[in-house]
Amino acid sequence: MAKYKHTIVKNGKGGYVVFPPFVTQKEMDLIEEKFVVRDDDVFVTAYPKSGTTWMEQIVHLTLNNGVQGDKVLSEAVPWVEGINRYQGVEKLLNQQAKPRRFHSHLPYHLMPGAKLNLAKYIYVARNPKDNAISFYFHSCSKLGYDGTWDEFFDLYIQGKVGYGSFFDHVLDWWQASQKSNNILFVKYEDMKQDLRQAVKTVADFLGVKLDEELWEAIASQSSFESMAANPQANLDWVYQRPEFPKHMRKGIIGDWRNYFTTEQNQIFDEIYLKSMKDTDLQFDFGEGIII
Ligand code: A3P
């Protein structure tokens, strides 16, 4: 089995969860100690590879009157649990932007302030087959993973990849969103289907009024093509291994069909149906398959 570099941290529910190598219990303790959430803070949250950067771009533009500015997106909407890797806790918390804005992949139970219903949280979820494929390429290009897709598939279905099980992550956030007006739950596939509507939903949630021109500008600057061509938004600067695709890889629904074997698909469907049996949350897997 190929080695997937990781750490193990407390999951906030009495157990443990697999995290990426650069987020350890030390960072989580620091966050718990220092992160005082303000009621106007805005968090973009997601299981990795679900469209986090895409939502960061929409939120950033919405709060910034459609102006991209010269900061790269991951500085404009900094990464909560990346405190030691990138910005340091003071810079993270003392950002000049008002309201402060953050992005994070933390599970619901570890997210600063989430249970207090103080700040605003926008959670993006994506169908897990496309998510797994995107996560595989991300692990190869940015996390030094050198295993095969087949090996990654096994890790993914066991929840042994960064931030743990897709199902635990998404279902905890989904359930919380059903009980809280402070959490907006958005699906990647709905954003693909109607980006303008997604921008409107986000703006309404953030209490920002959009005129037609601004609305159009935000949607246009948030398209896959615009973001891929935009050095502030395309994350090329964190891209490490040129033999693998960049962060803005394909941005489509249904790419999993090019990689899942028939057997993997059967295994995945069984796990999916079992994990999702008690929820009304559904995902669009492309070509009209909604489960
Ligand atoms: P693919 O690898 O399937 O192309 P995250 O930001 O959470 O890491 O998610 C990355 C995924 O979102 C990548 O998926 C990326 O291409 C996709 N993505 C980013 N911006 C997008 C956009 N504007 N439209 C569609 N997909 C986008």
Tab-separated table of C-alpha atoms and ligand atoms in Angstrom:
chain	number	residue	atom	x	y	z
A	1	MET	CA	0.000	0.000	0.000
A	2	ALA	CA	1.424	3.367	-1.028
A	3	LYS	CA	2.183	5.650	1.840
A	4	TYR	CA	-0.234	8.520	2.316
A	5	LYS	CA	1.418	11.098	4.549
A	6	HIS	CA	-0.909	12.145	7.327
A	7	THR	CA	-1.355	13.057	10.969
A	8	ILE	CA	-4.022	11.995	13.434
A	9	VAL	CA	-5.911	14.580	15.487
A	10	LYS	CA	-8.790	14.534	17.947
A	11	ASN	CA	-12.070	14.805	16.047
A	12	GLY	CA	-14.049	16.758	18.656
A	13	LYS	CA	-16.456	13.838	19.095
A	14	GLY	CA	-14.343	11.665	21.379
A	15	GLY	CA	-12.415	9.943	18.589
A	16	TYR	CA	-9.705	10.681	16.063
A	17	VAL	CA	-9.543	11.739	12.432
A	18	VAL	CA	-6.869	11.546	9.733
A	19	PHE	CA	-5.522	14.979	8.753
A	20	PRO	CA	-3.032	16.117	6.111
A	21	PRO	CA	0.616	16.099	7.259
A	22	PHE	CA	0.927	19.850	7.841
A	23	VAL	CA	-2.059	20.137	10.191
A	24	THR	CA	-1.272	18.516	13.525
A	25	GLN	CA	-2.806	18.512	16.986
A	26	LYS	CA	-0.504	21.456	17.743
A	27	GLU	CA	-2.280	23.667	15.206
A	28	MET	CA	-5.663	22.452	16.402
A	29	ASP	CA	-4.778	23.281	20.026
A	30	LEU	CA	-3.575	26.718	18.929
A	31	ILE	CA	-6.840	27.328	17.096
A	32	GLU	CA	-8.841	26.266	20.116
A	33	GLU	CA	-6.826	28.564	22.346
A	34	LYS	CA	-6.547	31.666	20.160
A	35	PHE	CA	-9.335	31.757	17.609
A	36	VAL	CA	-12.008	34.103	18.917
A	37	VAL	CA	-14.796	34.187	16.361
A	38	ARG	CA	-16.600	37.456	15.629
A	39	ASP	CA	-20.251	37.462	14.736
A	40	ASP	CA	-19.570	39.050	11.351
A	41	ASP	CA	-16.828	36.559	10.344
A	42	VAL	CA	-17.413	34.644	7.111
A	43	PHE	CA	-16.074	31.108	6.639
A	44	VAL	CA	-15.900	29.146	3.400
A	45	THR	CA	-15.827	25.511	4.459
A	46	ALA	CA	-15.694	22.233	2.557
A	47	TYR	CA	-14.307	18.737	2.505
A	48	PRO	CA	-11.161	19.098	0.328
A	49	LYS	CA	-11.641	19.123	-3.448
A	50	SER	CA	-15.294	20.088	-3.329
A	51	GLY	CA	-15.009	23.585	-4.797
A	52	THR	CA	-13.508	25.475	-1.842
A	53	THR	CA	-11.442	27.809	-4.035
A	54	TRP	CA	-14.408	28.421	-6.282
A	55	MET	CA	-16.528	29.524	-3.328
A	56	GLU	CA	-13.634	31.599	-1.972
A	57	GLN	CA	-13.611	33.490	-5.246
A	58	ILE	CA	-17.371	34.125	-5.127
A	59	VAL	CA	-17.259	35.242	-1.490
A	60	HIS	CA	-14.194	37.409	-2.011
A	61	LEU	CA	-15.712	39.186	-5.013
A	62	THR	CA	-19.097	39.540	-3.338
A	63	LEU	CA	-17.580	41.175	-0.261
A	64	ASN	CA	-15.156	43.218	-2.361
A	65	ASN	CA	-17.583	44.863	-4.752
A	66	GLY	CA	-16.464	42.608	-7.620
A	67	VAL	CA	-12.830	43.708	-7.390
A	68	GLN	CA	-10.238	40.936	-7.479
A	69	GLY	CA	-7.372	42.997	-6.025
A	70	ASP	CA	-3.782	41.869	-6.105
A	71	LYS	CA	-3.747	39.306	-3.306
A	72	VAL	CA	-3.873	35.644	-4.206
A	73	LEU	CA	-7.132	34.106	-3.118
A	74	SER	CA	-5.600	32.058	-0.335
A	75	GLU	CA	-4.340	35.305	1.229
A	76	ALA	CA	-7.558	37.210	0.630
A	77	VAL	CA	-9.527	34.350	2.198
A	78	PRO	CA	-6.882	32.755	4.442
A	79	TRP	CA	-6.779	29.186	5.594
A	80	VAL	CA	-7.714	28.632	9.250
A	81	GLU	CA	-5.817	25.433	10.008
A	82	GLY	CA	-2.893	26.476	7.783
A	83	ILE	CA	-1.779	28.840	10.570
A	84	ASN	CA	1.680	27.416	10.911
A	85	ARG	CA	2.212	26.641	7.270
A	86	TYR	CA	1.377	30.034	5.806
A	87	GLN	CA	0.325	33.069	7.709
A	88	GLY	CA	0.726	32.581	11.468
A	89	VAL	CA	-2.075	33.078	13.921
A	90	GLU	CA	-1.707	36.863	14.372
A	91	LYS	CA	-1.879	37.561	10.642
A	92	LEU	CA	-4.799	35.194	10.274
A	93	LEU	CA	-6.849	36.846	13.000
A	94	ASN	CA	-5.787	40.454	12.471
A	95	GLN	CA	-6.627	40.622	8.806
A	96	GLN	CA	-7.708	44.073	7.649
A	97	ALA	CA	-10.695	42.944	5.617
A	98	LYS	CA	-14.110	43.653	7.100
A	99	PRO	CA	-15.820	41.342	7.620
A	100	ARG	CA	-12.937	38.966	8.195
A	101	ARG	CA	-13.056	36.009	5.860
A	102	PHE	CA	-11.522	32.559	6.114
A	103	HIS	CA	-11.508	29.216	4.424
A	104	SER	CA	-11.185	25.853	6.095
A	105	HIS	CA	-11.642	22.128	5.659
A	106	LEU	CA	-12.273	21.451	9.318
A	107	PRO	CA	-15.022	19.052	10.283
A	108	TYR	CA	-18.046	20.726	11.888
A	109	HIS	CA	-17.069	19.687	15.407
A	110	LEU	CA	-13.646	21.317	15.106
A	111	MET	CA	-14.674	24.526	13.359
A	112	PRO	CA	-14.215	27.636	15.471
A	113	GLY	CA	-17.554	29.125	16.500
A	114	ALA	CA	-19.721	26.820	14.393
A	115	LYS	CA	-21.746	25.510	17.317
A	116	LEU	CA	-22.241	29.019	18.718
A	117	ASN	CA	-24.179	30.151	15.643
A	118	LEU	CA	-22.288	33.411	15.668
A	119	ALA	CA	-20.515	33.765	12.341
A	120	LYS	CA	-21.569	32.768	8.805
A	121	TYR	CA	-20.441	29.477	7.285
A	122	ILE	CA	-20.803	28.526	3.633
A	123	TYR	CA	-20.260	24.796	3.205
A	124	VAL	CA	-19.652	23.396	-0.295
A	125	ALA	CA	-20.261	19.699	-0.958
A	126	ARG	CA	-19.567	17.704	-4.123
A	127	ASN	CA	-20.586	14.243	-5.261
A	128	PRO	CA	-18.036	11.897	-3.713
A	129	LYS	CA	-17.034	10.068	-6.900
A	130	ASP	CA	-15.800	13.228	-8.588
A	131	ASN	CA	-14.489	14.368	-5.229
A	132	ALA	CA	-12.381	11.212	-4.888
A	133	ILE	CA	-10.856	11.651	-8.355
A	134	SER	CA	-10.039	15.292	-7.752
A	135	PHE	CA	-8.589	14.357	-4.349
A	136	TYR	CA	-6.405	11.682	-5.952
A	137	PHE	CA	-4.838	14.141	-8.391
A	138	HIS	CA	-4.458	16.741	-5.661
A	139	SER	CA	-2.675	14.201	-3.435
A	140	CYS	CA	-0.249	13.392	-6.251
A	141	SER	CA	0.403	16.965	-7.315
A	142	LYS	CA	0.478	18.735	-3.961
A	143	LEU	CA	0.857	16.183	-1.153
A	144	GLY	CA	3.647	14.003	-2.534
A	145	TYR	CA	1.427	10.920	-2.773
A	146	ASP	CA	3.020	8.370	-5.101
A	147	GLY	CA	0.463	5.571	-5.100
A	148	THR	CA	-1.960	4.513	-7.800
A	149	TRP	CA	-5.593	5.504	-8.166
A	150	ASP	CA	-6.595	1.979	-7.055
A	151	GLU	CA	-4.642	2.390	-3.846
A	152	PHE	CA	-6.078	5.838	-3.285
A	153	PHE	CA	-9.591	4.490	-3.791
A	154	ASP	CA	-9.067	2.073	-0.887
A	155	LEU	CA	-7.777	4.851	1.357
A	156	TYR	CA	-10.646	7.149	0.402
A	157	ILE	CA	-13.415	4.665	1.153
A	158	GLN	CA	-11.811	3.910	4.517
A	159	GLY	CA	-11.631	7.616	5.412
A	160	LYS	CA	-7.833	7.429	5.575
A	161	VAL	CA	-7.199	10.586	3.582
A	162	GLY	CA	-6.808	14.169	4.836
A	163	TYR	CA	-9.841	15.307	6.902
A	164	GLY	CA	-11.123	11.750	7.204
A	165	SER	CA	-14.279	10.237	5.827
A	166	PHE	CA	-16.172	12.229	3.197
A	167	PHE	CA	-19.419	10.939	4.688
A	168	ASP	CA	-18.683	11.966	8.275
A	169	HIS	CA	-17.604	15.406	7.113
A	170	VAL	CA	-20.498	16.138	4.790
A	171	LEU	CA	-23.220	14.605	6.939
A	172	ASP	CA	-22.152	16.461	10.097
A	173	TRP	CA	-22.198	19.767	8.215
A	174	TRP	CA	-25.460	18.883	6.470
A	175	GLN	CA	-27.227	18.063	9.724
A	176	ALA	CA	-25.917	21.246	11.342
A	177	SER	CA	-27.042	23.311	8.342
A	178	GLN	CA	-30.576	21.975	8.725
A	179	LYS	CA	-30.760	23.427	12.219
A	180	SER	CA	-28.907	26.704	11.758
A	181	ASN	CA	-29.541	29.836	9.719
A	182	ASN	CA	-25.830	30.610	9.971
A	183	ILE	CA	-24.803	27.734	7.723
A	184	LEU	CA	-25.470	27.831	3.992
A	185	PHE	CA	-25.069	24.387	2.422
A	186	VAL	CA	-24.255	24.605	-1.296
A	187	LYS	CA	-23.606	21.813	-3.787
A	188	TYR	CA	-20.858	21.987	-6.405
A	189	GLU	CA	-23.195	20.511	-9.003
A	190	ASP	CA	-25.777	23.255	-8.410
A	191	MET	CA	-23.046	25.853	-8.870
A	192	LYS	CA	-22.137	24.192	-12.183
A	193	GLN	CA	-25.770	24.088	-13.203
A	194	ASP	CA	-26.441	27.763	-12.529
A	195	LEU	CA	-23.513	29.898	-11.436
A	196	ARG	CA	-25.496	33.138	-11.501
A	197	GLN	CA	-28.056	31.693	-9.107
A	198	ALA	CA	-25.261	30.420	-6.841
A	199	VAL	CA	-23.770	33.929	-6.711
A	200	LYS	CA	-27.193	35.360	-5.825
A	201	THR	CA	-27.737	32.777	-3.075
A	202	VAL	CA	-24.339	33.566	-1.549
A	203	ALA	CA	-24.891	37.333	-1.779
A	204	ASP	CA	-28.322	37.038	-0.130
A	205	PHE	CA	-26.839	34.916	2.653
A	206	LEU	CA	-24.115	37.511	3.217
A	207	GLY	CA	-26.623	40.359	3.091
A	208	VAL	CA	-25.020	41.956	0.024
A	209	LYS	CA	-27.293	43.599	-2.556
A	210	LEU	CA	-26.207	42.963	-6.138
A	211	ASP	CA	-27.160	45.114	-9.056
A	212	GLU	CA	-27.240	43.420	-12.449
A	213	GLU	CA	-23.775	44.630	-13.450
A	214	LEU	CA	-22.058	43.476	-10.267
A	215	TRP	CA	-23.908	40.181	-10.330
A	216	GLU	CA	-22.745	39.539	-13.885
A	217	ALA	CA	-19.166	40.582	-13.071
A	218	ILE	CA	-18.916	38.186	-10.116
A	219	ALA	CA	-20.371	35.256	-12.061
A	220	SER	CA	-18.117	35.920	-15.017
A	221	GLN	CA	-14.948	36.181	-12.896
A	222	SER	CA	-15.914	32.963	-11.100
A	223	SER	CA	-16.225	30.777	-14.190
A	224	PHE	CA	-13.736	27.940	-14.529
A	225	GLU	CA	-12.090	29.595	-17.532
A	226	SER	CA	-11.717	32.987	-15.828
A	227	MET	CA	-10.309	31.485	-12.657
A	228	ALA	CA	-7.904	29.199	-14.529
A	229	ALA	CA	-6.510	32.223	-16.375
A	230	ASN	CA	-6.318	34.373	-13.241
A	231	PRO	CA	-3.048	34.129	-11.250
A	232	GLN	CA	-4.843	35.466	-8.153
A	233	ALA	CA	-7.390	32.644	-8.300
A	234	ASN	CA	-5.825	29.618	-9.985
A	235	LEU	CA	-3.551	28.493	-7.108
A	236	ASP	CA	-0.710	27.821	-9.543
A	237	TRP	CA	1.646	29.030	-6.858
A	238	VAL	CA	0.996	25.959	-4.684
A	239	TYR	CA	1.289	23.565	-7.581
A	240	GLN	CA	4.278	21.279	-7.175
A	241	ARG	CA	4.635	18.373	-9.590
A	242	PRO	CA	4.346	19.313	-13.278
A	243	GLU	CA	3.613	15.723	-14.350
A	244	PHE	CA	0.199	16.034	-12.656
A	245	PRO	CA	-2.677	18.400	-13.461
A	246	LYS	CA	-2.899	21.837	-11.893
A	247	HIS	CA	-5.438	22.877	-9.264
A	248	MET	CA	-7.885	24.087	-11.917
A	249	ARG	CA	-7.901	20.597	-13.448
A	250	LYS	CA	-11.197	19.959	-15.296
A	251	GLY	CA	-13.992	21.435	-13.217
A	252	ILE	CA	-16.712	19.127	-14.528
A	253	ILE	CA	-19.356	16.714	-13.265
A	254	GLY	CA	-18.944	13.014	-14.062
A	255	ASP	CA	-15.190	12.769	-14.663
A	256	TRP	CA	-15.188	9.798	-12.245
A	257	ARG	CA	-16.457	7.644	-15.136
A	258	ASN	CA	-13.002	7.918	-16.723
A	259	TYR	CA	-11.310	6.353	-13.688
A	260	PHE	CA	-13.658	4.167	-11.612
A	261	THR	CA	-13.586	0.495	-12.598
A	262	THR	CA	-16.910	-1.363	-12.639
A	263	GLU	CA	-15.923	-3.115	-9.427
A	264	GLN	CA	-14.920	0.118	-7.713
A	265	ASN	CA	-18.220	1.623	-8.739
A	266	GLN	CA	-20.156	-1.256	-7.188
A	267	ILE	CA	-18.174	-1.073	-3.958
A	268	PHE	CA	-18.625	2.669	-3.822
A	269	ASP	CA	-22.368	2.512	-4.442
A	270	GLU	CA	-22.807	0.061	-1.576
A	271	ILE	CA	-20.881	2.303	0.813
A	272	TYR	CA	-22.696	5.380	-0.446
A	273	LEU	CA	-26.166	3.911	0.007
A	274	LYS	CA	-25.327	2.617	3.465
A	275	SER	CA	-23.779	5.894	4.602
A	276	MET	CA	-26.580	8.039	3.197
A	277	LYS	CA	-29.544	5.872	4.181
A	278	ASP	CA	-30.732	8.132	7.012
A	279	THR	CA	-30.447	11.439	5.195
A	280	ASP	CA	-32.435	13.263	2.555
A	281	LEU	CA	-29.229	14.754	1.151
A	282	GLN	CA	-28.674	13.709	-2.454
A	283	PHE	CA	-25.907	14.234	-4.998
A	284	ASP	CA	-25.837	14.591	-8.753
A	285	PHE	CA	-23.272	12.214	-10.280
A	286	GLY	CA	-23.763	13.516	-13.806
A	287	GLU	CA	-25.836	12.345	-16.769
A	288	GLY	CA	-29.026	12.612	-14.772
A	289	ILE	CA	-27.962	10.232	-11.987
A	290	ILE	CA	-29.120	11.770	-8.726
A	291	ILE	CA	-28.821	9.580	-5.628
B	1	A3P	P1	-11.282	18.963	-10.523
B	1	A3P	O1	-10.024	18.402	-9.932
B	1	A3P	O2	-12.352	17.924	-10.666
B	1	A3P	O3	-11.063	19.729	-11.766
B	1	A3P	P2	-10.950	22.719	-4.021
B	1	A3P	O4	-10.843	24.162	-4.327
B	1	A3P	O5	-11.906	22.405	-2.913
B	1	A3P	O6	-9.603	22.127	-3.824
B	1	A3P	O7	-11.614	22.012	-5.278
B	1	A3P	C1	-10.911	21.902	-6.487
B	1	A3P	C2	-11.852	21.405	-7.562
B	1	A3P	O8	-12.796	22.449	-7.868
B	1	A3P	C3	-11.116	21.060	-8.839
B	1	A3P	O9	-11.882	20.007	-9.439
B	1	A3P	C4	-11.260	22.365	-9.609
B	1	A3P	O10	-11.076	22.244	-10.997
B	1	A3P	C5	-12.697	22.728	-9.269
B	1	A3P	N1	-12.993	24.141	-9.515
B	1	A3P	C6	-12.339	25.231	-9.068
B	1	A3P	N2	-12.879	26.351	-9.555
B	1	A3P	C7	-13.905	25.972	-10.354
B	1	A3P	C8	-14.853	26.678	-11.167
B	1	A3P	N3	-14.820	28.004	-11.285
B	1	A3P	N4	-15.775	25.950	-11.856
B	1	A3P	C9	-15.794	24.595	-11.743
B	1	A3P	N5	-14.930	23.876	-11.007
B	1	A3P	C10	-13.989	24.550	-10.305
